[in-house]
Short mmCIF file of C-alpha atoms and ligand atoms in Angstrom, two decimals:
data_model
loop_
_atom_site.label_atom_id
_atom_site.label_comp_id
_atom_site.label_asym_id
_atom_site.label_seq_id
_atom_site.Cartn_x
_atom_site.Cartn_y
_atom_site.Cartn_z
CA MET A 217 10.22 15.07 9.62
CA LYS A 218 11.78 11.78 8.52
CA LEU A 219 10.20 8.83 6.77
CA ILE A 220 11.95 5.49 7.26
CA GLY A 221 11.13 3.13 4.44
CA SER A 222 12.18 1.24 1.36
CA LEU A 223 11.79 1.62 -2.41
CA THR A 224 9.89 -1.67 -2.65
CA SER A 225 7.26 -1.44 0.10
CA PRO A 226 3.70 -0.68 -1.09
CA TYR A 227 2.86 0.70 2.38
CA VAL A 228 5.80 3.11 2.25
CA ARG A 229 4.83 4.10 -1.28
CA LYS A 230 1.34 5.12 -0.14
CA ILE A 231 2.85 7.52 2.37
CA ARG A 232 5.38 8.92 -0.10
CA ILE A 233 2.54 9.62 -2.55
CA LEU A 234 0.47 11.42 0.10
CA LEU A 235 3.47 13.45 1.31
CA ALA A 236 4.27 14.47 -2.27
CA GLU A 237 0.68 15.42 -3.07
CA GLU A 238 0.39 17.35 0.17
CA ASN A 239 3.71 19.10 -0.51
CA ILE A 240 5.03 18.14 2.92
CA PRO A 241 8.84 18.19 3.02
CA TYR A 242 10.57 15.22 4.64
CA GLU A 243 13.81 13.31 4.65
CA PHE A 244 13.52 9.82 3.19
CA ILE A 245 15.72 7.35 5.07
CA LEU A 246 16.14 3.95 3.46
CA ASP A 247 16.21 0.85 5.64
CA ASP A 248 16.26 -2.78 4.58
CA VAL A 249 14.07 -4.37 7.25
CA TRP A 250 15.24 -7.85 6.25
CA SER A 251 18.93 -7.06 6.72
CA THR A 252 20.82 -7.71 9.97
CA ASP A 253 21.91 -4.03 9.75
CA SER A 254 18.32 -2.80 9.90
CA PHE A 255 17.76 -0.07 12.48
CA ILE A 256 13.97 0.03 12.22
CA GLN A 257 13.47 -1.73 15.60
CA GLN A 258 14.83 1.37 17.33
CA TYR A 259 11.84 3.28 15.97
CA ASN A 260 9.15 0.63 15.53
CA PRO A 261 9.10 -2.46 17.77
CA LEU A 262 7.17 -4.23 15.01
CA GLY A 263 10.26 -3.95 12.84
CA GLN A 264 8.22 -2.65 9.92
CA VAL A 265 8.28 0.26 7.52
CA PRO A 266 6.90 2.85 7.01
CA CYS A 267 7.73 4.74 10.17
CA LEU A 268 7.36 8.50 10.37
CA VAL A 269 9.65 10.31 12.82
CA LEU A 270 8.44 13.80 13.69
CA ASP A 271 10.86 16.65 14.38
CA ASN A 272 10.28 16.26 18.14
CA GLY A 273 11.27 12.57 17.90
CA TYR A 274 7.71 11.22 18.16
CA THR A 275 7.29 8.13 16.00
CA LEU A 276 4.24 7.03 14.05
CA TYR A 277 3.47 3.63 12.50
CA ASP A 278 1.77 1.83 10.71
CA SER A 279 0.85 3.35 7.35
CA ARG A 280 -2.82 3.80 8.28
CA VAL A 281 -1.92 5.69 11.44
CA ILE A 282 0.43 7.86 9.40
CA GLU A 283 -2.44 8.48 6.97
CA ASP A 284 -4.61 9.66 9.87
CA PHE A 285 -1.83 12.00 10.99
CA LEU A 286 -1.40 13.41 7.48
CA GLU A 287 -5.14 13.91 7.20
CA GLU A 288 -4.88 16.22 10.20
CA GLN A 289 -1.96 18.10 8.67
CA SER A 290 -3.53 18.75 5.28
CA PRO A 291 -7.16 18.86 4.15
CA LEU A 292 -6.22 17.60 0.68
CA HIS A 293 -7.12 13.95 1.28
CA ALA A 294 -9.57 14.50 4.15
CA PRO A 295 -13.07 13.15 3.46
CA TYR A 296 -15.84 15.67 4.05
CA ASN A 297 -17.83 13.94 6.79
CA SER A 298 -17.66 10.91 9.05
CA ALA A 299 -19.76 8.65 6.78
CA SER A 300 -17.56 9.41 3.80
CA ARG A 301 -14.49 8.98 5.99
CA LEU A 302 -15.67 5.49 6.95
CA GLU A 303 -16.23 4.68 3.29
CA VAL A 304 -12.69 5.75 2.44
CA LYS A 305 -11.29 3.77 5.38
CA LYS A 306 -13.24 0.67 4.32
CA TRP A 307 -11.98 0.70 0.73
CA ALA A 308 -8.46 1.54 1.86
CA ALA A 309 -8.62 -1.37 4.34
CA LEU A 310 -9.64 -3.67 1.51
CA ALA A 311 -6.70 -2.59 -0.65
CA ASP A 312 -4.30 -2.81 2.31
CA GLY A 313 -5.64 -6.24 3.29
CA LEU A 314 -5.10 -7.45 -0.26
CA THR A 315 -1.59 -6.03 -0.13
CA ASP A 316 -1.05 -8.03 3.08
CA ALA A 317 -2.20 -11.15 1.20
CA ALA A 318 0.20 -10.42 -1.66
CA VAL A 319 3.09 -9.91 0.78
CA LYS A 320 2.27 -13.25 2.46
CA ILE A 321 2.35 -15.02 -0.92
CA ARG A 322 5.63 -13.34 -1.76
CA ILE A 323 7.22 -14.39 1.54
CA GLU A 324 5.89 -17.95 1.34
CA THR A 325 7.11 -18.41 -2.23
CA MET A 326 10.61 -17.26 -1.25
CA ARG A 327 10.96 -20.42 0.85
CA PRO A 328 12.37 -23.62 -0.69
CA LYS A 329 9.66 -25.24 -2.83
CA ASP A 330 9.32 -28.31 -0.58
CA LYS A 331 8.77 -26.11 2.50
CA GLN A 332 6.01 -23.96 1.00
CA TRP A 333 2.50 -24.26 2.41
CA GLN A 334 0.31 -24.38 -0.69
CA ASP A 335 -3.00 -24.13 1.22
CA TRP A 336 -1.79 -20.88 2.77
CA ILE A 337 -0.78 -19.50 -0.63
CA ASP A 338 -4.17 -20.53 -2.06
CA ARG A 339 -5.97 -18.86 0.84
CA GLN A 340 -4.18 -15.58 0.14
CA GLN A 341 -4.75 -15.94 -3.59
CA ASP A 342 -8.49 -16.38 -2.94
CA LYS A 343 -8.51 -13.11 -1.01
CA LEU A 344 -6.89 -11.40 -3.99
CA THR A 345 -9.40 -12.91 -6.40
CA ARG A 346 -12.41 -11.94 -4.27
CA GLY A 347 -11.13 -8.51 -3.27
CA LEU A 348 -10.01 -7.41 -6.74
CA ALA A 349 -13.41 -8.50 -8.10
CA VAL A 350 -15.12 -6.26 -5.55
CA ILE A 351 -12.92 -3.28 -6.44
CA GLU A 352 -13.43 -3.96 -10.16
CA GLU A 353 -17.21 -3.99 -9.67
CA GLN A 354 -17.07 -0.73 -7.68
CA LEU A 355 -15.04 0.93 -10.42
CA THR A 356 -17.56 -0.21 -13.04
CA HIS A 357 -20.03 2.26 -11.56
CA HIS A 358 -17.66 4.86 -10.13
CA LEU A 359 -14.52 6.64 -11.24
CA TRP A 360 -12.94 6.31 -7.79
CA CYS A 361 -13.05 3.66 -5.07
CA ALA A 362 -14.92 5.66 -2.41
CA ASN A 363 -17.51 8.45 -2.46
CA ASN A 364 -16.92 9.20 -6.15
CA ALA A 365 -13.88 11.21 -5.13
CA TYR A 366 -10.13 10.66 -5.19
CA SER A 367 -8.87 9.41 -1.81
CA VAL A 368 -6.26 7.29 -0.05
CA ALA A 369 -8.36 4.28 -1.05
CA ASP A 370 -7.34 4.88 -4.68
CA VAL A 371 -3.72 5.38 -3.64
CA ALA A 372 -3.80 2.09 -1.72
CA THR A 373 -5.41 0.28 -4.66
CA VAL A 374 -2.77 1.42 -7.14
CA CYS A 375 0.04 0.60 -4.69
CA LEU A 376 -1.48 -2.89 -4.40
CA VAL A 377 -1.61 -3.66 -8.11
CA ASP A 378 1.84 -2.21 -8.80
CA PHE A 379 3.18 -4.39 -6.01
CA LEU A 380 1.52 -7.39 -7.71
CA ASP A 381 3.33 -6.51 -10.94
CA PHE A 382 6.59 -6.03 -9.06
CA ARG A 383 6.63 -9.11 -6.81
CA LEU A 384 4.07 -11.52 -8.28
CA PRO A 385 4.44 -10.87 -12.03
CA SER A 386 2.91 -14.20 -13.01
CA PHE A 387 -0.44 -13.09 -11.57
CA ASP A 388 -2.16 -11.50 -14.57
CA TRP A 389 -4.63 -9.35 -12.62
CA ARG A 390 -5.16 -7.07 -15.64
CA ALA A 391 -6.94 -9.80 -17.60
CA HIS A 392 -10.09 -9.57 -15.49
CA HIS A 393 -9.88 -6.07 -14.02
CA PRO A 394 -9.94 -3.47 -16.80
CA ASN A 395 -11.36 -0.76 -14.54
CA VAL A 396 -8.68 -1.27 -11.92
CA ASN A 397 -6.15 -1.18 -14.74
CA LYS A 398 -7.60 2.12 -15.98
CA LEU A 399 -7.32 3.64 -12.49
CA ALA A 400 -3.70 2.47 -12.20
CA ASP A 401 -2.78 3.78 -15.65
CA TYR A 402 -4.36 7.14 -14.92
CA LEU A 403 -2.76 7.63 -11.53
CA ASN A 404 0.63 6.24 -12.53
CA ALA A 405 0.92 9.09 -15.04
CA GLN A 406 0.92 11.55 -12.09
CA PRO A 407 4.40 12.51 -10.80
CA ALA A 408 3.74 11.40 -7.19
CA PHE A 409 2.92 7.90 -8.44
CA LEU A 410 5.42 7.75 -11.29
CA ASN A 411 8.33 8.79 -9.07
CA THR A 412 7.55 6.11 -6.49
CA LEU A 413 6.95 3.03 -8.66
CA PRO A 414 8.44 0.06 -6.79
CA ARG A 415 12.05 -0.63 -7.68
CA LEU A 416 14.99 -2.46 -6.17
CA ALA A 417 17.45 0.47 -6.04
N1 GSH B 1130 0.31 -2.79 8.40
C1 GSH B 1130 1.63 -2.27 8.15
C2 GSH B 1130 2.39 -3.21 7.26
C3 GSH B 1130 3.83 -2.75 7.06
C4 GSH B 1130 4.69 -3.87 6.48
O1 GSH B 1130 4.33 -5.05 6.49
N2 GSH B 1130 5.85 -3.48 5.96
C5 GSH B 1130 6.77 -4.47 5.45
C6 GSH B 1130 7.51 -3.92 4.24
S1 GSH B 1130 6.50 -4.08 2.82
C7 GSH B 1130 7.79 -4.77 6.52
O2 GSH B 1130 8.35 -3.86 7.09
N3 GSH B 1130 8.00 -6.07 6.83
C8 GSH B 1130 8.94 -6.52 7.82
C9 GSH B 1130 8.29 -7.41 8.85
O3 GSH B 1130 7.06 -7.58 8.82
O4 GSH B 1130 9.01 -7.92 9.69
C10 GSH B 1130 1.51 -0.87 7.53
O5 GSH B 1130 0.49 -0.58 6.91
O6 GSH B 1130 2.42 -0.05 7.72
#
C-alpha cells in the first residue's frame, strides 16, 4: 500500500500516526500539491493529500475515509460501539474542522497584504477560539477527547495544534489551553507522533 502525502500536512500526519500505531507497512510517496509537477490529480480529483493507494490500485481519500478503512483493518483505534464511534467521529470532526480553519488562515495570509480578506481570517480565527475552548473544557474533565479513551479524535487534536505552531506561530494557543497542551506534550513524546512532527523537508 502507498500513502501519497507531504511532511507538512496535518491530515497526512494523522494517517501516518495511525499507520505507525497499527504497524501497517506502507510506502510513503511525497508530493507537493502546490507544485506544477504534482501528480496527485491522477489519484485524487480533488488534488489533495492524503491519498491511500491500495495494492490493487484502489484509491482512498480524504483522511476521514482513510481512517474508516484503517478502522476496518485493525481494531486498535476502533471504538467499541456505535454510540462511542459517533462520539469519536464528532470530536475528530471538530479537530479536523479547526484544522480546515487554520489552513484557510494560512492560505489567506500568504496573499499580498492588500489582497487579504480580513473578515474571512477573523471568521476562521473565531472558529479556532470557540473550538479550542470546547476541547479545553472537555479535557478539563477527561483525559482524552472522546469516551475517556484514546482515539483518532486525540490524534486529530494534536495534529491541529502542532500545525498551528508550524504555520501560525503567532497564535499563542497554549496560553489559554493548558489541558490541550498537556495532551499534545504527552502524545508528542510517543514515537508515532514525534517522528511525524510537521517539517519542511
Ligand atoms: N478534508 C481533506 C483535507 C485535505 C487537504 O486539505 N489537504 C491539503 C494539504 S494540508 C491539500 O492537499 N491541499 C491542496 C488543495 O486543497 O488544493 C482530508 O481530510 O483529507
